[in-house]
XYZ file of N, CA and C in Angstrom:
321
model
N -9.374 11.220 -10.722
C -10.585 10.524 -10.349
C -11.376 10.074 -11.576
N -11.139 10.546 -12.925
C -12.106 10.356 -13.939
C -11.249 8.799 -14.270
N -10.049 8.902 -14.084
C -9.525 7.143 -14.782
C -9.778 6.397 -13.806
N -10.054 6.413 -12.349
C -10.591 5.500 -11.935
C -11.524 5.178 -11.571
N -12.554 6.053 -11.031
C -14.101 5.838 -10.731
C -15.008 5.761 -11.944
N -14.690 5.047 -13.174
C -15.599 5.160 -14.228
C -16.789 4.990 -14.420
N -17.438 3.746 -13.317
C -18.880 3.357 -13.615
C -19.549 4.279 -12.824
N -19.178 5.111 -12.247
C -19.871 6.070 -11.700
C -19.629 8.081 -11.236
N -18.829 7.801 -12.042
C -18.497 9.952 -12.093
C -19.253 10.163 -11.247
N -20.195 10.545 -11.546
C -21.256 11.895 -10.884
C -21.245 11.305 -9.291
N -20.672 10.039 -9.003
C -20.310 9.801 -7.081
C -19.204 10.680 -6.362
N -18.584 11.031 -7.224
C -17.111 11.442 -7.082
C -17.243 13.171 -7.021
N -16.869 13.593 -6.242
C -16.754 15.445 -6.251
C -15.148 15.608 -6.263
N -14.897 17.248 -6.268
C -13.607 17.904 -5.901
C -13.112 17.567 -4.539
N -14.233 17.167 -3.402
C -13.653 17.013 -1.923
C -12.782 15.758 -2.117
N -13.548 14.292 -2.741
C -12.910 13.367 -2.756
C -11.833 13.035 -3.370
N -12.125 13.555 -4.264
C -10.566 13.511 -5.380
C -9.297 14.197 -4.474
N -9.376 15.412 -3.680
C -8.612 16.152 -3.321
C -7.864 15.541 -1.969
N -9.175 14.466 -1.534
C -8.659 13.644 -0.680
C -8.010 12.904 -0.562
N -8.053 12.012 -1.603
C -7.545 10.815 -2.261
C -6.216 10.797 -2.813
N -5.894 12.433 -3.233
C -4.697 13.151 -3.374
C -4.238 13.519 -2.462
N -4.584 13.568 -1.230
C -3.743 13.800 0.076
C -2.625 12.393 0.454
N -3.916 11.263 0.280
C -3.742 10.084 0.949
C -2.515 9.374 0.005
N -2.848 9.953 -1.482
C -1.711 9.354 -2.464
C -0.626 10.165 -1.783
N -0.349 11.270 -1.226
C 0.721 11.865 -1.078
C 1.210 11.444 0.135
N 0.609 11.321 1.238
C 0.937 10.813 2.268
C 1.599 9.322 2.230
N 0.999 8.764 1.542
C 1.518 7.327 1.571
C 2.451 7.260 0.812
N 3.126 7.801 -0.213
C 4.132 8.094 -1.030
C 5.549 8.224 -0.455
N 4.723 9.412 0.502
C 5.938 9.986 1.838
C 6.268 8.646 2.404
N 5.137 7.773 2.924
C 5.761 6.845 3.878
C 6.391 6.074 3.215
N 6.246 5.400 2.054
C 7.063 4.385 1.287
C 8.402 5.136 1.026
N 8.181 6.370 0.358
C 9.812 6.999 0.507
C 10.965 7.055 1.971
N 10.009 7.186 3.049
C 10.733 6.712 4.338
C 10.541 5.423 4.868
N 10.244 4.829 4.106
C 10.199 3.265 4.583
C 11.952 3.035 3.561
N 11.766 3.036 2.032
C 13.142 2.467 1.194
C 14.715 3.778 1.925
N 14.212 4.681 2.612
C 15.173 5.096 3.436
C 15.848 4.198 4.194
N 15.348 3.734 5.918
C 15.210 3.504 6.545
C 14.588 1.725 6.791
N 15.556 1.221 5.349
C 14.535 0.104 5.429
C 14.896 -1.388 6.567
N 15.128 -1.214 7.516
C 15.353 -1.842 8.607
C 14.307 -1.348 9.891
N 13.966 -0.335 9.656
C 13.329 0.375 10.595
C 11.886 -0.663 10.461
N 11.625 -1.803 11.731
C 10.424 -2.557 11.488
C 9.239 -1.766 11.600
N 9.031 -0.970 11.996
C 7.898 -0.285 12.966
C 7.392 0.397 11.413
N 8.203 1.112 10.744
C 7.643 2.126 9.728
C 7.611 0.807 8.393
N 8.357 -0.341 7.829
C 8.384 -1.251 7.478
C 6.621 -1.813 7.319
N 6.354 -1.933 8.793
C 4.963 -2.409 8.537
C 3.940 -1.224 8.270
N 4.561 -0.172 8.597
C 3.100 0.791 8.193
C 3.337 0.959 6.621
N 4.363 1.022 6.077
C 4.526 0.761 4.739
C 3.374 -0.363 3.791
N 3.261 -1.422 4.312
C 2.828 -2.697 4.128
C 1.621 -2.270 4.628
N 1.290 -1.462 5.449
C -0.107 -1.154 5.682
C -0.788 -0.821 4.748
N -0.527 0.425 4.576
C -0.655 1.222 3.220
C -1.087 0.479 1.817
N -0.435 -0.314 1.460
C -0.760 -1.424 0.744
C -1.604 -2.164 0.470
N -1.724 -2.755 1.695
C -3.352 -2.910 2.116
C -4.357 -2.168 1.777
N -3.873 -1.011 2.598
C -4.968 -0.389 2.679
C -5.427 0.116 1.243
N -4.252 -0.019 0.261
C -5.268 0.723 -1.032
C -5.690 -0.597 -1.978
N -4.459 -1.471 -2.052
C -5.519 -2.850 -2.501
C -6.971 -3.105 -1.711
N -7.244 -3.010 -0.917
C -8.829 -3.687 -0.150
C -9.748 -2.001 -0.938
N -8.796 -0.849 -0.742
C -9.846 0.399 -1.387
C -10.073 0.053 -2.717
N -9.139 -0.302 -3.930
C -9.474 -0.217 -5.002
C -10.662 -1.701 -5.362
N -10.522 -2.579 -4.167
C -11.140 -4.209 -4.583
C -12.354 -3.478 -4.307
N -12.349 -3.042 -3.050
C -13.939 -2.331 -2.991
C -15.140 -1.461 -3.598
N -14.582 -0.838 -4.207
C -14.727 0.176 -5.179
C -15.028 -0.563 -6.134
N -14.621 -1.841 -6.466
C -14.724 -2.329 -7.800
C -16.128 -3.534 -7.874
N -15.739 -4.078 -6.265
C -16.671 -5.283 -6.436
C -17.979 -5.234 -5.394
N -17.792 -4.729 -4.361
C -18.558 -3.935 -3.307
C -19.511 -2.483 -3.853
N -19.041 -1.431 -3.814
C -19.721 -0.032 -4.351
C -19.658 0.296 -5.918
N -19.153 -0.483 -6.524
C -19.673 -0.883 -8.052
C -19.369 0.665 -8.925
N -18.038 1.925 -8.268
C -17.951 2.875 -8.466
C -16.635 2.899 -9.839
N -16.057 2.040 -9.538
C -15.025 1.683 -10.442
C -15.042 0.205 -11.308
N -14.864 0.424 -12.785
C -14.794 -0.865 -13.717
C -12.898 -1.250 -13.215
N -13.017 -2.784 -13.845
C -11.484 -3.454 -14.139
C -10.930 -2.468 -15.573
N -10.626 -1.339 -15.008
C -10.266 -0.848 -16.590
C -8.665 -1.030 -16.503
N -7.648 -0.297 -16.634
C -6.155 0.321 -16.919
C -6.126 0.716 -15.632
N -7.062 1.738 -15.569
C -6.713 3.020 -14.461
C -6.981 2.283 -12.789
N -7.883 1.322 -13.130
C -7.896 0.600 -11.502
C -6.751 -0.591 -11.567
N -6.603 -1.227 -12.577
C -5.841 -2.574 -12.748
C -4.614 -2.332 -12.597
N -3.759 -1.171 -12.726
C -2.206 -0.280 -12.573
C -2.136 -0.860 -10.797
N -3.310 0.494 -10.136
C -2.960 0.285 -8.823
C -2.974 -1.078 -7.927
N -4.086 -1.712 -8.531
C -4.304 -3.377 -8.232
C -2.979 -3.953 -7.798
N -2.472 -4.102 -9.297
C -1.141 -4.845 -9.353
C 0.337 -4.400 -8.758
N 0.261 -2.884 -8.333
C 1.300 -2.481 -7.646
C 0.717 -3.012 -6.222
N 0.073 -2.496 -5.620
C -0.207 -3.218 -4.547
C -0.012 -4.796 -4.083
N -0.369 -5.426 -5.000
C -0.673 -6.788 -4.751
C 0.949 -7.440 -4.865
N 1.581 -6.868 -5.833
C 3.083 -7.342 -5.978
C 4.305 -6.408 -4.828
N 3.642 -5.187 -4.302
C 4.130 -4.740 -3.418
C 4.099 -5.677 -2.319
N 3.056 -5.877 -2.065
C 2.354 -6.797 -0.502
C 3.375 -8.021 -0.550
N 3.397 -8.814 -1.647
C 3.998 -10.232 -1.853
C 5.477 -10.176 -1.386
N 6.215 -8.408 -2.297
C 7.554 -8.245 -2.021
C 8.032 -7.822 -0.674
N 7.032 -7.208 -0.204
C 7.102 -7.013 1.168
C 7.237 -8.326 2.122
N 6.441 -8.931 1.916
C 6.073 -9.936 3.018
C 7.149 -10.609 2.668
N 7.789 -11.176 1.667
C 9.058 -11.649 0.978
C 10.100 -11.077 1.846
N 10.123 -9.724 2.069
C 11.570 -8.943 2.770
C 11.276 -9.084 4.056
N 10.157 -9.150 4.494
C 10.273 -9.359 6.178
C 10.167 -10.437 6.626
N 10.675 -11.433 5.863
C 11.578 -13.050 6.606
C 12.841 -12.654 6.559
N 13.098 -11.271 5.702
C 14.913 -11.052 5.629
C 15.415 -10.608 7.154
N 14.121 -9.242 7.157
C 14.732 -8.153 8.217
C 14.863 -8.794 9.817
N 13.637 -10.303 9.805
C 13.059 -10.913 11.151
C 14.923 -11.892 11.055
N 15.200 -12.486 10.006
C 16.676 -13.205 9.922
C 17.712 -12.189 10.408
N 17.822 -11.285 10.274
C 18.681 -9.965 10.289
C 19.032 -9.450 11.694
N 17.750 -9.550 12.215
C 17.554 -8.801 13.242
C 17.549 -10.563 14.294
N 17.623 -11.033 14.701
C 18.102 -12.745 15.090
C 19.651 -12.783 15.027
N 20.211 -12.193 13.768
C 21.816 -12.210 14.081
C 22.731 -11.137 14.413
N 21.907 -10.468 14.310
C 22.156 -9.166 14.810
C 22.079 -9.628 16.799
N 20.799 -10.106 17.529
C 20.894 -10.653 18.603
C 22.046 -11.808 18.865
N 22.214 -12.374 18.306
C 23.279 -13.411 18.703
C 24.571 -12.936 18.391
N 25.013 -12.019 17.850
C 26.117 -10.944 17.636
C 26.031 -10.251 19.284
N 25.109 -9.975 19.816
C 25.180 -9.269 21.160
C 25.413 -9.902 22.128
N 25.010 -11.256 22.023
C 25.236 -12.036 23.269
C 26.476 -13.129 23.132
């Protein structure tokens, strides 16, 4: 929490950090069972959720609640996200093609 909430420490406690370390872990899990399972659409998009969801947390934080500067420590996660999202959305014109010939294989 100290490399990324810089413009404002003293906002930040042990609860949040510890939280934030849940949520890094949780979502970790899901991307590790998303590149498992990567056909599986349903977990695919919660993958891509995730993504979201921490690009719009770190934009917020930065430009909204003014808790975090553009340093290293926010600009890392920025850019994984943002190039995650792109590669994602990139692979699911594959899996939507995939899954189309996969149907016409059945019928």
């Amino acid at each position: 929490s100290e490399k990324l909430y810089t413009s404002s420490p003293g906002l930040v406690n042990g609860l949040q950090a510890r939280t934030f370390g849940v949520w890094t872990l949780l979502s970790s899990v899901i991307r590790c069972l998303c590149a498992i399972d990567i056909r599986n659409r349903t977990l695919y998009y919660i993958t891509l959720f995730t993504f979201f969801l921490a690009l719009v947390h770190f934009l917020s934080e930065v430009f909204i609640y003014h808790t975090a500067a553009l340093t290293i420590g926010i600009m890392a996660p920025l850019m994984v996200a943002s190039f995650s999202i792109l590669g994602m959305l990139i692979g699911l014109q594959y899996l939507e093609v995939e899954a189309l010939s996969q149907n016409k294989k059945k019928n």
